[in-house]
CSV table of C-alpha atoms and ligand atoms in Angstrom, one decimal:
chain,number,residue,atom,x,y,z
A,1,MET,CA,65.1,-33.0,-20.9
A,2,SER,CA,65.5,-31.9,-17.4
A,3,VAL,CA,64.0,-35.9,-15.6
A,4,LYS,CA,64.6,-38.5,-17.4
A,5,LYS,CA,63.4,-41.5,-14.4
A,6,ILE,CA,60.7,-40.5,-12.0
A,7,ALA,CA,59.0,-41.9,-9.5
A,8,VAL,CA,55.6,-42.0,-7.5
A,9,LEU,CA,54.4,-42.2,-4.3
A,10,THR,CA,51.2,-42.5,-2.1
A,11,SER,CA,51.0,-41.1,1.7
A,12,GLY,CA,49.3,-40.7,5.0
A,13,GLY,CA,45.8,-41.2,4.9
A,14,ASP,CA,44.9,-42.6,1.4
A,15,SER,CA,42.1,-40.9,-0.5
A,16,GLN,CA,40.0,-41.9,-3.5
A,17,GLY,CA,41.3,-40.3,-6.3
A,18,MET,CA,44.6,-41.4,-5.3
A,19,ASN,CA,44.8,-44.4,-7.9
A,20,ALA,CA,43.2,-41.8,-10.6
A,21,ALA,CA,46.5,-39.9,-10.1
A,22,VAL,CA,48.7,-42.6,-10.0
A,23,ARG,CA,47.7,-43.6,-13.3
A,24,ALA,CA,48.0,-40.3,-14.7
A,25,VAL,CA,51.4,-39.9,-13.3
A,26,VAL,CA,52.4,-43.1,-14.8
A,27,ARG,CA,51.1,-42.6,-18.3
A,28,SER,CA,52.2,-39.3,-18.6
A,29,GLY,CA,55.3,-39.9,-17.7
A,30,LEU,CA,56.2,-43.0,-20.4
A,31,TYR,CA,53.8,-40.5,-23.0
A,32,HIS,CA,56.6,-37.7,-22.6
A,33,GLY,CA,59.4,-40.5,-22.9
A,34,LEU,CA,60.5,-40.7,-19.6
A,35,GLU,CA,60.8,-44.0,-17.5
A,36,VAL,CA,58.4,-44.1,-14.5
A,37,PHE,CA,58.7,-45.8,-11.0
A,38,ALA,CA,56.3,-46.9,-8.2
A,39,VAL,CA,57.4,-46.8,-4.6
A,40,GLN,CA,55.3,-48.7,-2.5
A,41,ARG,CA,54.0,-47.6,0.8
A,42,GLY,CA,55.3,-44.4,1.0
A,43,TYR,CA,58.0,-43.3,2.5
A,44,ALA,CA,58.2,-46.1,3.8
A,45,GLY,CA,58.8,-47.6,0.3
A,46,LEU,CA,61.8,-44.7,-0.7
A,47,ILE,CA,64.0,-46.3,3.2
A,48,ASN,CA,63.4,-49.9,2.4
A,49,ASP,CA,64.2,-49.1,-1.5
A,50,ASP,CA,60.6,-50.6,-2.8
A,51,ILE,CA,60.7,-49.6,-5.5
A,52,ARG,CA,59.2,-50.8,-9.3
A,53,GLU,CA,60.0,-50.1,-12.8
A,54,MET,CA,55.7,-49.5,-14.3
A,55,ASP,CA,54.6,-50.0,-17.5
A,56,LEU,CA,51.2,-49.3,-19.4
A,57,ARG,CA,49.6,-51.8,-18.2
A,58,SER,CA,50.8,-51.9,-14.4
A,59,VAL,CA,47.4,-48.9,-14.1
A,60,GLY,CA,45.1,-50.6,-15.6
A,61,ASP,CA,42.0,-50.7,-14.3
A,62,ILE,CA,42.8,-48.1,-11.3
A,63,ILE,CA,41.0,-45.2,-12.3
A,64,GLN,CA,37.7,-46.4,-10.8
A,65,ARG,CA,38.8,-48.3,-7.3
A,66,GLY,CA,39.1,-46.6,-4.2
A,67,GLY,CA,42.6,-46.9,-1.9
A,68,THR,CA,45.9,-47.0,-3.3
A,69,ILE,CA,47.5,-49.8,-5.1
A,70,LEU,CA,50.4,-48.1,-4.5
A,71,GLN,CA,49.3,-48.3,-0.4
A,72,SER,CA,50.3,-45.9,2.0
A,73,ALA,CA,52.0,-45.7,5.1
A,74,ARG,CA,52.5,-43.5,8.3
A,75,CYS,CA,56.9,-43.9,8.7
A,76,LYS,CA,58.5,-41.9,11.7
A,77,GLU,CA,61.6,-42.8,10.5
A,78,PHE,CA,61.2,-40.4,7.3
A,79,MET,CA,60.8,-37.6,10.2
A,80,THR,CA,64.6,-37.8,11.1
A,81,PRO,CA,67.0,-36.4,8.2
A,82,GLU,CA,69.0,-39.7,8.2
A,83,GLY,CA,65.4,-41.2,7.1
A,84,GLN,CA,65.0,-38.5,4.3
A,85,GLN,CA,68.8,-39.5,3.1
A,86,LEU,CA,68.2,-42.7,2.7
A,87,GLY,CA,64.9,-42.0,0.4
A,88,ALA,CA,66.8,-39.5,-1.5
A,89,ASP,CA,69.6,-42.5,-1.9
A,90,ASN,CA,67.6,-44.7,-2.8
A,91,LEU,CA,66.2,-43.1,-5.6
A,92,ARG,CA,69.6,-41.3,-6.7
A,93,LYS,CA,71.2,-45.0,-7.0
A,94,ARG,CA,68.6,-45.7,-9.5
A,95,ASP,CA,69.1,-42.1,-11.5
A,96,ILE,CA,65.2,-41.1,-10.7
A,97,ASP,CA,65.8,-37.1,-10.6
A,98,GLY,CA,62.3,-36.9,-9.9
A,99,ILE,CA,59.1,-38.0,-7.7
A,100,VAL,CA,55.4,-36.6,-7.7
A,101,VAL,CA,54.1,-37.4,-3.7
A,102,ILE,CA,50.2,-37.8,-3.7
A,103,GLY,CA,48.9,-37.2,0.3
A,104,GLY,CA,48.1,-34.5,2.7
A,105,ASP,CA,50.0,-31.8,4.2
A,106,GLY,CA,52.3,-34.5,6.5
A,107,SER,CA,53.2,-36.2,3.3
A,108,TYR,CA,53.9,-32.4,2.1
A,109,GLN,CA,56.0,-31.6,5.0
A,110,GLY,CA,58.2,-34.9,3.7
A,111,ALA,CA,58.0,-33.7,-0.1
A,112,ASN,CA,59.9,-30.3,1.3
A,113,LYS,CA,62.4,-32.4,2.9
A,114,LEU,CA,63.1,-34.3,0.0
A,115,SER,CA,63.3,-31.4,-2.8
A,116,LYS,CA,65.3,-29.3,-0.3
A,117,LEU,CA,68.0,-32.4,-0.6
A,118,GLY,CA,68.1,-32.2,-4.5
A,119,ILE,CA,65.3,-34.5,-5.9
A,120,LYS,CA,63.3,-32.5,-7.9
A,121,THR,CA,59.3,-33.0,-6.3
A,122,MET,CA,55.8,-32.5,-7.1
A,123,GLY,CA,52.8,-32.5,-4.4
A,124,LEU,CA,49.7,-33.6,-5.6
A,125,PRO,CA,46.9,-32.8,-2.6
A,126,GLY,CA,45.2,-36.4,-1.8
A,127,THR,CA,43.4,-36.4,1.2
A,128,ILE,CA,39.4,-36.2,1.9
A,129,ASP,CA,39.9,-33.4,4.2
A,130,ASN,CA,40.7,-30.6,2.0
A,131,ASP,CA,43.3,-28.7,3.9
A,132,ILE,CA,45.3,-28.1,1.8
A,133,PRO,CA,46.0,-23.9,0.8
A,134,TYR,CA,46.4,-22.8,-2.4
A,135,THR,CA,43.9,-25.2,-4.4
A,136,ASP,CA,40.2,-25.3,-4.1
A,137,ILE,CA,39.5,-28.8,-3.5
A,138,THR,CA,42.1,-31.6,-3.1
A,139,ILE,CA,41.4,-35.4,-4.4
A,140,GLY,CA,39.0,-37.4,-2.4
A,141,PHE,CA,37.6,-34.5,-1.1
A,142,ASP,CA,34.3,-34.6,-3.6
A,143,THR,CA,34.0,-38.5,-2.8
A,144,ALA,CA,34.3,-38.1,0.5
A,145,VAL,CA,31.5,-35.1,0.9
A,146,SER,CA,28.5,-37.6,-1.6
A,147,ILE,CA,29.2,-40.5,1.1
A,148,VAL,CA,28.3,-37.9,4.1
A,149,VAL,CA,25.5,-36.7,1.9
A,150,ASP,CA,24.2,-40.1,1.1
A,151,ALA,CA,24.3,-40.9,4.7
A,152,ILE,CA,22.6,-38.2,6.2
A,153,ASN,CA,19.5,-38.6,3.5
A,154,LYS,CA,19.4,-42.5,4.7
A,155,LEU,CA,19.5,-40.5,8.4
A,156,ARG,CA,16.6,-38.1,8.0
A,157,ASP,CA,14.4,-41.0,7.1
A,158,THR,CA,14.4,-42.9,10.4
A,159,MET,CA,15.0,-39.9,12.4
A,160,SER,CA,11.9,-38.1,11.1
A,161,SER,CA,9.8,-41.7,11.9
A,162,HIS,CA,11.1,-41.7,15.1
A,163,GLU,CA,11.4,-37.6,16.0
A,164,ARG,CA,14.8,-38.0,17.4
A,165,SER,CA,17.8,-35.5,16.6
A,166,SER,CA,20.9,-36.8,15.0
A,167,VAL,CA,24.3,-36.3,15.2
A,168,VAL,CA,26.4,-37.0,12.1
A,169,GLU,CA,30.4,-37.2,13.1
A,170,VAL,CA,32.5,-36.7,10.5
A,171,MET,CA,36.4,-37.0,9.3
A,172,GLY,CA,38.3,-33.8,8.1
A,173,ARG,CA,41.4,-33.5,11.4
A,174,HIS,CA,41.9,-30.0,12.0
A,175,CYS,CA,39.6,-29.1,8.7
A,176,GLY,CA,35.4,-28.4,8.9
A,177,ASP,CA,35.0,-28.5,5.2
A,178,ILE,CA,33.8,-32.0,4.9
A,179,ALA,CA,31.3,-31.4,7.7
A,180,LEU,CA,30.4,-27.6,6.3
A,181,TYR,CA,29.7,-29.3,2.4
A,182,ALA,CA,27.9,-32.0,3.5
A,183,GLY,CA,26.0,-30.7,5.9
A,184,LEU,CA,25.1,-27.7,3.4
A,185,ALA,CA,24.3,-29.9,0.5
A,186,SER,CA,22.5,-31.9,3.0
A,187,GLY,CA,20.3,-29.2,4.9
A,188,ALA,CA,21.6,-30.1,7.8
A,189,GLU,CA,20.1,-27.3,11.1
A,190,THR,CA,23.2,-27.5,12.4
A,191,ILE,CA,26.9,-27.4,11.1
A,192,LEU,CA,29.6,-27.5,13.9
A,193,VAL,CA,33.3,-26.8,12.6
A,194,PRO,CA,36.8,-26.1,15.0
A,195,GLU,CA,37.3,-22.7,12.9
A,196,VAL,CA,33.9,-21.3,14.0
A,197,PRO,CA,32.7,-20.7,18.0
A,198,PHE,CA,29.5,-22.1,18.7
A,199,ASP,CA,26.6,-22.4,21.4
A,200,LEU,CA,25.2,-25.7,22.8
A,201,ASP,CA,22.7,-23.5,25.0
A,202,GLU,CA,21.3,-21.7,21.4
A,203,ILE,CA,21.7,-24.8,19.4
A,204,ALA,CA,19.6,-26.9,21.8
A,205,SER,CA,16.6,-24.1,22.9
A,206,ARG,CA,16.9,-23.9,18.6
A,207,MET,CA,15.8,-27.7,18.0
A,208,ALA,CA,12.9,-27.4,21.0
A,209,GLY,CA,11.8,-24.2,19.2
A,210,ASN,CA,11.6,-26.1,15.7
A,211,PHE,CA,10.0,-29.3,17.1
A,212,SER,CA,7.3,-27.3,19.0
A,213,GLN,CA,6.8,-26.1,15.5
A,214,GLY,CA,6.0,-29.2,14.2
A,215,LYS,CA,9.7,-30.4,12.4
A,216,ARG,CA,10.6,-33.9,13.0
A,217,HIS,CA,13.8,-34.3,12.7
A,218,SER,CA,17.3,-32.6,13.5
A,219,ILE,CA,21.0,-33.1,11.8
A,220,ILE,CA,23.8,-31.7,13.1
A,221,VAL,CA,27.1,-32.9,11.6
A,222,VAL,CA,30.0,-32.3,13.7
A,223,ALA,CA,33.4,-31.9,12.6
A,224,GLU,CA,35.5,-34.4,14.7
A,225,GLY,CA,37.5,-31.3,15.0
A,226,VAL,CA,35.5,-30.1,17.7
A,227,GLY,CA,35.3,-33.3,19.7
A,228,LYS,CA,33.2,-36.6,19.2
A,229,GLY,CA,29.8,-36.7,18.8
A,230,GLU,CA,28.7,-38.9,21.8
A,231,ASP,CA,29.8,-35.9,23.9
A,232,ILE,CA,28.0,-33.3,21.7
A,233,ALA,CA,24.8,-35.4,21.5
A,234,ALA,CA,25.1,-35.9,25.7
A,235,GLU,CA,25.0,-31.8,25.8
A,236,ILE,CA,22.1,-30.9,24.0
A,237,MET,CA,20.0,-34.0,25.0
A,238,ARG,CA,20.7,-32.6,28.8
A,239,ARG,CA,19.8,-29.4,27.8
A,240,ASN,CA,16.5,-29.9,25.4
A,241,GLY,CA,15.3,-33.4,26.3
A,242,ILE,CA,15.3,-34.1,22.6
A,243,GLU,CA,15.9,-38.1,22.2
A,244,ALA,CA,19.7,-37.7,20.1
A,245,ARG,CA,21.3,-40.9,18.1
A,246,VAL,CA,25.1,-41.1,17.1
A,247,THR,CA,26.4,-42.1,13.9
A,248,VAL,CA,30.0,-41.9,13.5
A,249,LEU,CA,30.8,-41.7,9.4
A,250,GLY,CA,34.4,-43.0,9.9
A,251,HIS,CA,36.7,-44.6,7.6
A,252,ILE,CA,33.4,-45.5,5.2
A,253,GLN,CA,33.9,-41.9,3.9
A,254,ARG,CA,37.6,-42.5,2.9
A,255,GLY,CA,36.1,-46.2,0.7
A,256,GLY,CA,34.7,-46.5,-2.2
A,257,ALA,CA,34.2,-45.8,-6.1
A,258,PRO,CA,35.4,-42.0,-6.5
A,259,THR,CA,33.5,-39.4,-8.0
A,260,HIS,CA,34.3,-38.5,-12.1
A,261,ASN,CA,35.2,-35.1,-10.2
A,262,ASP,CA,37.7,-36.9,-8.2
A,263,ARG,CA,39.0,-38.6,-11.0
A,264,VAL,CA,39.3,-36.0,-13.6
A,265,LEU,CA,41.2,-33.6,-10.7
A,266,ALA,CA,43.4,-36.6,-10.1
A,267,SER,CA,44.0,-37.1,-13.9
A,268,SER,CA,44.4,-33.4,-14.3
A,269,LEU,CA,47.0,-33.1,-11.2
A,270,GLY,CA,48.6,-35.7,-12.2
A,271,ASP,CA,49.2,-35.1,-15.7
A,272,PHE,CA,50.0,-31.3,-15.0
A,273,ALA,CA,53.0,-32.6,-12.1
A,274,VAL,CA,54.7,-34.3,-14.3
A,275,ARG,CA,55.3,-31.4,-17.2
A,276,LYS,CA,56.5,-29.5,-14.8
A,277,LEU,CA,58.9,-31.6,-13.4
A,278,ILE,CA,59.6,-32.1,-17.4
A,279,GLU,CA,59.8,-27.8,-18.0
A,280,GLY,CA,62.2,-28.7,-14.9
A,281,ASP,CA,60.4,-27.4,-11.8
A,282,SER,CA,61.2,-28.6,-8.2
A,283,GLY,CA,59.2,-28.0,-4.9
A,284,LYS,CA,56.3,-27.2,-5.8
A,285,SER,CA,52.6,-27.9,-5.1
A,286,CYS,CA,50.4,-28.6,-7.8
A,287,GLY,CA,46.5,-27.5,-7.4
A,288,ILE,CA,43.2,-25.8,-9.3
A,289,ILE,CA,42.3,-22.6,-8.2
A,290,LYS,CA,39.2,-21.1,-10.2
A,291,GLY,CA,39.8,-23.9,-13.3
A,292,GLU,CA,43.4,-23.1,-13.5
A,293,LEU,CA,46.3,-25.3,-12.4
A,294,VAL,CA,48.5,-23.8,-10.6
A,295,ALA,CA,52.0,-24.5,-9.4
A,296,THR,CA,53.0,-23.3,-5.5
A,297,ASP,CA,55.9,-23.4,-3.7
A,298,ILE,CA,55.9,-26.5,-1.4
A,299,ASP,CA,57.3,-24.7,1.3
A,300,LYS,CA,55.1,-21.7,1.0
A,301,VAL,CA,52.0,-24.7,1.1
A,302,VAL,CA,53.0,-26.0,3.8
A,303,ASN,CA,53.5,-22.7,6.1
A,304,SER,CA,50.1,-21.2,5.1
A,305,LYS,CA,46.7,-22.0,6.4
A,306,LYS,CA,43.6,-23.2,4.9
A,307,GLN,CA,41.0,-20.2,4.4
A,308,PHE,CA,37.7,-21.6,6.1
A,309,ASN,CA,34.5,-20.3,4.3
A,310,MET,CA,32.7,-18.3,6.2
A,311,GLU,CA,30.0,-17.7,2.8
A,312,LEU,CA,29.3,-20.8,2.2
A,313,TYR,CA,28.4,-21.6,6.2
A,314,GLU,CA,26.9,-18.2,6.6
A,315,LEU,CA,24.5,-19.2,4.0
A,316,ALA,CA,24.1,-22.9,5.4
A,317,LYS,CA,23.1,-21.2,8.6
A,318,ARG,CA,20.6,-18.7,7.0
A,319,LEU,CA,19.0,-21.7,4.9
A,320,SER,CA,18.0,-24.1,7.3
A,321,GLN,CA,16.0,-22.8,9.4
B,1,ADP,P1,48.5,-36.6,6.0
B,1,ADP,O1,49.9,-36.7,4.0
B,1,ADP,O2,47.5,-37.6,5.2
B,1,ADP,O3,48.6,-35.4,6.2
B,1,ADP,P2,50.6,-38.1,7.8
B,1,ADP,O4,50.4,-36.1,8.8
B,1,ADP,O5,49.9,-38.7,8.8
B,1,ADP,O6,49.5,-38.2,6.4
B,1,ADP,O7,51.6,-37.8,7.1
B,1,ADP,C1,52.3,-38.7,6.3
B,1,ADP,C2,53.8,-39.5,6.7
B,1,ADP,O8,54.6,-37.9,6.0
B,1,ADP,C3,54.5,-39.4,7.8
B,1,ADP,O9,54.2,-40.5,8.3
B,1,ADP,C4,55.7,-39.1,7.2
B,1,ADP,O10,56.7,-40.3,7.1
B,1,ADP,C5,56.3,-38.0,6.8
B,1,ADP,N1,55.9,-36.9,7.3
B,1,ADP,C6,55.0,-35.8,8.5
B,1,ADP,N2,55.7,-35.2,8.6
B,1,ADP,C7,56.6,-34.9,8.5
B,1,ADP,C8,57.5,-34.0,8.4
B,1,ADP,N3,57.9,-32.8,9.3
B,1,ADP,N4,59.1,-34.4,7.9
B,1,ADP,C9,59.5,-35.4,7.2
B,1,ADP,N5,58.8,-36.0,7.3
B,1,ADP,C10,57.1,-36.0,7.6
B,2,F6P,O1,43.6,-37.2,7.4
B,2,F6P,C1,42.6,-38.2,6.6
B,2,F6P,C2,41.9,-38.7,8.0
B,2,F6P,O2,41.0,-40.0,7.5
B,2,F6P,C3,41.3,-37.8,8.8
B,2,F6P,O3,40.4,-37.6,8.1
B,2,F6P,C4,41.2,-38.1,10.2
B,2,F6P,O4,41.6,-37.3,11.1
B,2,F6P,C5,42.6,-39.4,9.8
B,2,F6P,O5,43.0,-39.3,8.2
B,2,F6P,C6,42.6,-40.9,10.7
B,2,F6P,O6,44.1,-41.5,10.6
B,2,F6P,P1,44.0,-42.5,10.5
B,2,F6P,O7,43.5,-43.4,9.3
B,2,F6P,O8,44.7,-43.0,10.7
B,2,F6P,O9,43.0,-43.4,11.4
């Protein structure tokens, strides 16, 4: 067997389903006869040697919980070669030869460095942003989108009572996927994402035309990568005079119980990562493409950009008239 002791950590912005992924890594590792360790607070714990051994019970009662029992951190020291070496040394002194890193694109950069230092490394895409290439979906995205859709349903009720427009700012960093999927699923009239240019004059006059034809509300979803919802609302109101209210959903999008889709995805990817390590694979990102589990070089993943789904964007536009 190429690895005997493995570790798991969660890093960067947390996401719903990270706990399910940790559980899968620990239980799959133990099932295959490995010793499994957990690193607390991401790369900070690796540097501070905050590492403990896990057993079957240490991941009990967590599959349904948001957040991460291993906690997460943003760790500047790990951006330095000295920090990375210290992290690798702390693993080596316990004879830990493999690690599963669950996190977003920044965490993947760190995983790539660990792999180059000779630690057998697997990355799992854990982020609500859905901005990791070479996987159709990331762990947490499905839950975050459900939260946004639920919020928009509620906003619709009150906005139509008052004939207002609602500007909803959602997360996603530089990626418009949360806005796109939640906007399409909730029937938003307008979806603003950083990947596609837009014209505020056209948006304001379309909205005015819709109101004059009897529409009683308007939902505009703004991805944070475009700018502040507050500024977009002011610009539109200045153009068409329709009262707009802004809702910034913020960290609500990162909390709560993961959906069954996120739990299944996290469980499948966690187990897959362990099996890949056992097969002797390293330096890979585990993902799912068209229903198939795939392992892609992390180097390739961190140097690529996720393709925006223009077809879905055009569909949302056609259906929102
Ligand atoms: P996310 O993983 O959600 O994108 P961050 O971008 O904050 O979150 O990255 C999480 C952590 O990954 C950082 O705090 C840092 O410790 C590590 N990291 C990010 N970029 C690099 C890099 N270029 N080299 C090494 N480690 C990195
Ligand atoms: O990457 C996840 C994410 O929630 C982004 O959508 C957002 O831009 C960022 O993290 C917020 O970071 P923080 O939790 O540090 O405010």
